[in-house]
Amino acid sequence: MSGMLSWGIRSRAGRVTGELGRRWWAQGPAAGARPSALRAQVDKFGGVTVHLQQTDSTAHLDEVTFGAMLKDSLTQWKAEGRAAVWLHVPILQSRFIPAAASQGFRFHHAEKDSSTLTLWLGDGNSRLPMYATHQVGVAGAVLDETNGQVLVVQDRNKTQNAWKFPGGLSDPGEDIGDTAVREVLEETGIHSEFKSLLSIRQQHNHPGAFGNSDMYIICRLKPLSFNISFCNQECLKCEWMDLGELAKTKEATLITSRIANLLLYGYREGFDKIDLAARTFPAVYSGLFYKLYHRKLPETYENMPNLE
């Protein structure tokens, strides 16, 4: 058995076996033959994934028929020793959710136009990973090294108009440095270049993250332009401020003051003492890459084989 389920059980030769499956493929859906199992893909962890939006025939099923198909499928998957089921339901087929819930499925997460339900089939408690519960905010500390001035803003929508670094939420699939550069440009009109990562703040039960956890990352950026044209909808003020002044003023957020002191130390003593630089490496997943942030290594260690 190949492990791929498609309106019945497929053999290694790709033929559909079972009387119900033969009737389905010979007569077609119009003839009224109901397939015995949902189409599913087997993952590398031993589970199966069902995308209802990829199964056009289910779009015309009623809830009772879908529930019967799902029950047949679960019997088959359990017999095959599958560990879990991931059921992706498009919003226009949400009528199938009660049938899935009655058979033990629970919500895992929802996106714009689909929801994902899961059911653990293995022994013991579920070992399925939880959905990501963090939002990632990124700010850019744009420092002009020629005069020691840094770019700061005051948010228009905050109750306390304190100086801070421009920034915002990272988009899915967007690198940290790219987020910082984009947000600085959108808020201030300043073009910049990513140089390093400076700090990471972790905060839980964040009201702005719907009660989930929040990661706030500040990057050091190099300015490529200097004429400010800030967004009036987001910013009340925007200016270049002396780094020493920012480190001392009481009109800055606590984290801004802390990073201003860190920048001042790097500006005076060398950025190699504060920078977490980014390196790109190939991931274990074919064709994918990741970025690793860390302090710069001495050449003798940088060129050592099998460093990872």
Short mmCIF file of C-alpha atoms in Angstrom, two decimals:
data_model
loop_
_atom_site.label_atom_id
_atom_site.label_comp_id
_atom_site.label_asym_id
_atom_site.label_seq_id
_atom_site.Cartn_x
_atom_site.Cartn_y
_atom_site.Cartn_z
CA MET A 1 0.00 0.00 0.00
CA SER A 2 1.42 3.36 -1.04
CA GLY A 3 -0.06 5.33 1.86
CA MET A 4 -1.84 7.80 -0.47
CA LEU A 5 -5.60 7.76 -0.04
CA SER A 6 -7.75 8.85 -2.97
CA TRP A 7 -11.43 7.92 -3.07
CA GLY A 8 -10.61 4.41 -1.90
CA ILE A 9 -7.27 2.64 -1.44
CA ARG A 10 -4.66 2.85 -4.19
CA SER A 11 -2.32 -0.02 -4.93
CA ARG A 12 1.38 0.52 -5.67
CA ALA A 13 0.50 0.46 -9.37
CA GLY A 14 -1.80 3.40 -8.80
CA ARG A 15 -5.09 1.49 -9.35
CA VAL A 16 -8.08 2.12 -7.15
CA THR A 17 -9.07 -1.03 -5.26
CA GLY A 18 -12.33 -1.91 -3.63
CA GLU A 19 -15.80 -2.20 -5.18
CA LEU A 20 -16.86 1.28 -4.03
CA GLY A 21 -13.77 2.87 -5.50
CA ARG A 22 -14.22 1.07 -8.84
CA ARG A 23 -17.83 2.23 -9.05
CA TRP A 24 -16.77 5.82 -8.34
CA TRP A 25 -14.15 5.94 -11.06
CA ALA A 26 -16.21 3.96 -13.57
CA GLN A 27 -19.49 5.79 -13.09
CA GLY A 28 -18.37 9.21 -11.83
CA PRO A 29 -19.94 11.37 -9.14
CA ALA A 30 -23.11 11.95 -11.16
CA ALA A 31 -23.98 8.26 -10.85
CA GLY A 32 -24.33 8.64 -7.10
CA ALA A 33 -21.51 6.37 -6.00
CA ARG A 34 -19.99 7.70 -2.78
CA PRO A 35 -16.21 7.27 -2.35
CA SER A 36 -15.17 5.53 0.85
CA ALA A 37 -12.23 7.74 1.87
CA LEU A 38 -11.13 11.34 1.59
CA ARG A 39 -8.14 12.24 -0.51
CA ALA A 40 -5.12 12.65 1.76
CA GLN A 41 -1.37 13.09 1.66
CA VAL A 42 0.93 11.23 4.03
CA ASP A 43 3.53 13.42 5.75
CA LYS A 44 7.01 12.47 6.92
CA PHE A 45 5.81 12.22 10.53
CA GLY A 46 3.31 9.49 9.75
CA GLY A 47 0.24 11.69 9.72
CA VAL A 48 -2.14 12.55 6.90
CA THR A 49 -3.26 15.92 5.54
CA VAL A 50 -6.61 16.55 3.88
CA HIS A 51 -7.20 19.71 1.85
CA LEU A 52 -10.91 19.92 1.13
CA GLN A 53 -10.33 22.75 -1.34
CA GLN A 54 -8.30 20.27 -3.40
CA THR A 55 -11.19 17.80 -3.37
CA ASP A 56 -13.69 19.37 -5.73
CA SER A 57 -16.22 16.56 -5.31
CA THR A 58 -16.72 17.31 -1.62
CA ALA A 59 -17.99 20.81 -2.46
CA HIS A 60 -21.39 19.32 -3.39
CA LEU A 61 -21.70 16.87 -0.49
CA ASP A 62 -24.11 17.34 2.38
CA GLU A 63 -22.91 17.25 5.96
CA VAL A 64 -24.21 13.73 6.66
CA THR A 65 -22.45 12.25 3.62
CA PHE A 66 -19.22 14.06 4.45
CA GLY A 67 -19.40 12.80 8.04
CA ALA A 68 -19.78 9.23 6.80
CA MET A 69 -16.81 9.63 4.44
CA LEU A 70 -14.71 11.07 7.24
CA LYS A 71 -15.66 8.18 9.52
CA ASP A 72 -14.67 5.66 6.82
CA SER A 73 -11.41 7.53 6.29
CA LEU A 74 -10.55 7.53 10.00
CA THR A 75 -11.14 3.78 10.18
CA GLN A 76 -8.78 3.30 7.25
CA TRP A 77 -6.08 5.65 8.59
CA LYS A 78 -6.15 4.04 12.02
CA ALA A 79 -5.77 0.60 10.43
CA GLU A 80 -2.73 1.92 8.57
CA GLY A 81 -1.19 3.20 11.80
CA ARG A 82 -1.37 6.88 10.93
CA ALA A 83 -0.40 9.20 13.79
CA ALA A 84 -2.67 12.20 13.18
CA VAL A 85 -4.95 13.99 10.75
CA TRP A 86 -4.69 17.60 9.60
CA LEU A 87 -7.97 18.72 8.08
CA HIS A 88 -7.93 22.00 6.12
CA VAL A 89 -11.43 23.42 5.61
CA PRO A 90 -12.06 26.43 3.32
CA ILE A 91 -14.48 28.99 4.71
CA LEU A 92 -17.14 28.17 2.09
CA GLN A 93 -17.17 24.56 3.30
CA SER A 94 -17.39 25.41 7.00
CA ARG A 95 -20.61 23.38 7.19
CA PHE A 96 -18.39 20.28 7.48
CA ILE A 97 -16.78 21.46 10.74
CA PRO A 98 -19.53 20.16 13.08
CA ALA A 99 -19.27 16.71 11.49
CA ALA A 100 -15.50 16.72 12.07
CA ALA A 101 -15.89 18.03 15.64
CA SER A 102 -18.35 15.22 16.46
CA GLN A 103 -15.60 12.73 15.56
CA GLY A 104 -13.03 14.33 17.84
CA PHE A 105 -11.42 17.02 15.67
CA ARG A 106 -10.43 20.30 17.32
CA PHE A 107 -9.39 23.67 15.92
CA HIS A 108 -5.68 24.18 15.44
CA HIS A 109 -5.71 27.60 13.75
CA ALA A 110 -7.56 29.75 11.23
CA GLU A 111 -6.38 32.08 8.48
CA LYS A 112 -8.13 34.50 6.12
CA ASP A 113 -10.26 32.00 4.24
CA SER A 114 -9.61 28.61 5.80
CA SER A 115 -9.40 26.81 9.12
CA THR A 116 -7.29 23.83 10.15
CA LEU A 117 -8.57 21.09 12.45
CA THR A 118 -6.54 18.24 13.92
CA LEU A 119 -7.13 14.81 15.39
CA TRP A 120 -4.45 12.78 17.18
CA LEU A 121 -4.68 9.07 16.28
CA GLY A 122 -1.55 7.83 18.06
CA ASP A 123 -1.16 6.47 21.56
CA GLY A 124 -1.21 8.75 24.60
CA ASN A 125 -1.61 12.50 24.61
CA SER A 126 -1.36 14.48 21.39
CA ARG A 127 2.17 15.34 20.33
CA LEU A 128 1.09 17.73 17.57
CA PRO A 129 2.80 21.13 17.71
CA MET A 130 0.75 24.13 18.71
CA TYR A 131 0.19 26.92 16.23
CA ALA A 132 2.65 29.83 16.33
CA THR A 133 1.62 32.18 19.11
CA HIS A 134 4.11 35.03 18.69
CA GLN A 135 4.01 38.23 16.72
CA VAL A 136 7.29 39.81 15.64
CA GLY A 137 7.80 43.55 15.81
CA VAL A 138 10.94 45.12 14.33
CA ALA A 139 12.39 48.61 14.73
CA GLY A 140 15.28 50.27 12.94
CA ALA A 141 17.85 52.40 14.77
CA VAL A 142 19.20 54.42 11.86
CA LEU A 143 22.53 55.87 12.97
CA ASP A 144 24.50 58.45 10.99
CA GLU A 145 28.07 57.58 11.91
CA THR A 146 29.41 60.86 10.53
CA ASN A 147 27.78 62.95 13.27
CA GLY A 148 26.37 60.51 15.84
CA GLN A 149 22.72 61.33 15.14
CA VAL A 150 19.96 58.72 15.17
CA LEU A 151 16.51 58.78 13.62
CA VAL A 152 13.59 58.83 16.09
CA VAL A 153 9.82 59.25 15.92
CA GLN A 154 6.84 59.87 18.17
CA ASP A 155 3.80 57.74 17.40
CA ARG A 156 0.58 59.65 16.78
CA ASN A 157 -1.70 57.03 18.31
CA LYS A 158 0.12 56.51 21.62
CA THR A 159 -1.14 58.03 24.85
CA GLN A 160 2.42 58.92 25.80
CA ASN A 161 4.30 60.67 22.99
CA ALA A 162 7.76 59.34 23.79
CA TRP A 163 10.67 59.15 21.38
CA LYS A 164 11.26 55.71 19.89
CA PHE A 165 12.78 54.05 16.84
CA PRO A 166 10.51 53.68 13.80
CA GLY A 167 9.22 50.16 13.23
CA GLY A 168 6.28 47.80 12.93
CA LEU A 169 5.20 44.19 12.53
CA SER A 170 7.12 41.82 10.29
CA ASP A 171 5.17 40.33 7.38
CA PRO A 172 5.06 36.54 6.92
CA GLY A 173 8.15 35.38 5.05
CA GLU A 174 9.95 38.69 5.57
CA ASP A 175 13.48 38.83 6.99
CA ILE A 176 14.03 40.91 10.12
CA GLY A 177 16.38 43.35 8.41
CA ASP A 178 13.99 43.81 5.49
CA THR A 179 11.18 44.63 7.92
CA ALA A 180 13.29 47.29 9.64
CA VAL A 181 14.28 48.91 6.32
CA ARG A 182 10.69 48.84 5.03
CA GLU A 183 9.13 50.24 8.20
CA VAL A 184 11.69 53.06 8.44
CA LEU A 185 10.98 54.05 4.84
CA GLU A 186 7.20 53.92 5.29
CA GLU A 187 7.22 55.96 8.50
CA THR A 188 10.01 58.47 7.85
CA GLY A 189 10.81 58.50 4.13
CA ILE A 190 14.44 57.58 4.92
CA HIS A 191 16.16 54.92 2.84
CA SER A 192 18.49 52.70 4.85
CA GLU A 193 20.58 49.54 4.85
CA PHE A 194 20.58 46.72 7.40
CA LYS A 195 23.82 46.38 9.36
CA SER A 196 23.12 44.21 12.42
CA LEU A 197 20.71 43.02 15.06
CA LEU A 198 21.02 44.86 18.38
CA SER A 199 18.47 43.42 20.79
CA ILE A 200 15.45 41.15 21.30
CA ARG A 201 12.68 41.84 23.78
CA GLN A 202 10.35 39.01 24.75
CA GLN A 203 7.00 39.83 26.36
CA HIS A 204 4.07 37.55 27.19
CA ASN A 205 0.33 38.25 27.48
CA HIS A 206 0.80 41.26 25.24
CA PRO A 207 -2.51 43.16 24.74
CA GLY A 208 -1.42 44.25 21.27
CA ALA A 209 -0.80 40.61 20.28
CA PHE A 210 -4.30 39.40 21.28
CA GLY A 211 -2.90 38.20 24.60
CA ASN A 212 -0.16 36.11 22.99
CA SER A 213 3.60 36.55 23.19
CA ASP A 214 5.47 39.34 21.43
CA MET A 215 9.03 39.49 20.13
CA TYR A 216 10.37 43.01 19.57
CA ILE A 217 13.65 43.22 17.67
CA ILE A 218 15.78 46.34 17.13
CA CYS A 219 18.23 46.51 14.24
CA ARG A 220 21.07 48.88 13.50
CA LEU A 221 20.65 50.53 10.09
CA LYS A 222 22.86 52.75 7.99
CA PRO A 223 21.11 55.75 6.37
CA LEU A 224 21.21 56.03 2.59
CA SER A 225 19.22 59.29 2.55
CA PHE A 226 18.71 62.06 5.08
CA ASN A 227 15.72 64.24 4.15
CA ILE A 228 12.79 63.32 6.39
CA SER A 229 9.31 63.00 4.92
CA PHE A 230 7.39 61.27 7.69
CA CYS A 231 3.94 59.69 7.56
CA ASN A 232 1.46 62.04 9.25
CA GLN A 233 -1.01 59.22 9.84
CA GLU A 234 1.45 57.23 11.97
CA CYS A 235 3.91 59.79 13.34
CA LEU A 236 3.44 62.96 15.34
CA LYS A 237 7.11 63.95 15.07
CA CYS A 238 10.25 62.67 13.39
CA GLU A 239 13.80 64.03 13.63
CA TRP A 240 17.50 63.28 13.75
CA MET A 241 18.60 63.41 17.39
CA ASP A 242 22.06 63.35 18.93
CA LEU A 243 22.71 59.88 20.30
CA GLY A 244 23.97 61.21 23.62
CA GLU A 245 20.85 63.34 24.02
CA LEU A 246 18.57 60.37 23.28
CA ALA A 247 20.40 58.30 25.87
CA LYS A 248 19.76 60.95 28.55
CA THR A 249 16.29 62.30 27.77
CA LYS A 250 13.33 61.28 29.90
CA GLU A 251 11.07 61.70 26.87
CA ALA A 252 12.04 58.31 25.44
CA THR A 253 10.68 54.84 26.11
CA LEU A 254 12.72 52.70 28.48
CA ILE A 255 13.84 50.30 25.76
CA THR A 256 14.79 53.22 23.49
CA SER A 257 16.99 54.69 26.22
CA ARG A 258 18.63 51.32 26.80
CA ILE A 259 19.40 50.78 23.12
CA ALA A 260 20.59 54.39 22.78
CA ASN A 261 23.22 53.63 25.44
CA LEU A 262 24.14 50.41 23.63
CA LEU A 263 24.52 52.34 20.37
CA LEU A 264 26.57 55.01 22.11
CA TYR A 265 28.92 52.34 23.42
CA GLY A 266 29.28 50.83 19.94
CA TYR A 267 29.72 54.23 18.33
CA ARG A 268 32.56 55.10 20.70
CA GLU A 269 34.21 51.70 21.21
CA GLY A 270 33.43 49.86 17.98
CA PHE A 271 30.27 48.21 16.67
CA ASP A 272 31.94 44.81 16.78
CA LYS A 273 31.30 44.93 20.54
CA ILE A 274 27.51 45.18 20.13
CA ASP A 275 26.57 43.86 16.68
CA LEU A 276 24.87 40.54 16.00
CA ALA A 277 25.58 40.18 12.31
CA ALA A 278 23.59 38.00 9.90
CA ARG A 279 24.92 35.09 7.86
CA THR A 280 22.90 33.05 5.36
CA PHE A 281 23.17 29.26 5.32
CA PRO A 282 21.34 26.47 3.45
CA ALA A 283 18.62 24.82 5.52
CA VAL A 284 18.17 21.08 5.93
CA TYR A 285 15.04 21.44 3.78
CA SER A 286 15.96 21.32 0.10
CA GLY A 287 16.07 24.71 -1.61
CA LEU A 288 15.50 26.73 1.58
CA PHE A 289 17.86 29.02 3.48
CA TYR A 290 17.99 30.61 6.91
CA LYS A 291 19.76 33.55 8.52
CA LEU A 292 21.85 33.11 11.64
CA TYR A 293 22.57 36.15 13.85
CA HIS A 294 25.63 36.17 16.09
CA ARG A 295 28.73 38.13 17.06
CA LYS A 296 31.48 38.11 14.45
CA LEU A 297 33.94 35.24 14.80
CA PRO A 298 37.73 35.57 14.55
CA GLU A 299 39.09 34.40 11.20
CA THR A 300 40.70 31.33 12.78
CA TYR A 301 37.27 30.15 13.93
CA GLU A 302 35.33 31.45 10.94
CA ASN A 303 37.17 29.16 8.54
CA MET A 304 37.12 26.01 10.67
CA PRO A 305 35.33 23.12 8.90
CA ASN A 306 32.08 21.68 10.25
CA LEU A 307 31.56 24.70 12.46
CA GLU A 308 27.89 23.87 12.86
#
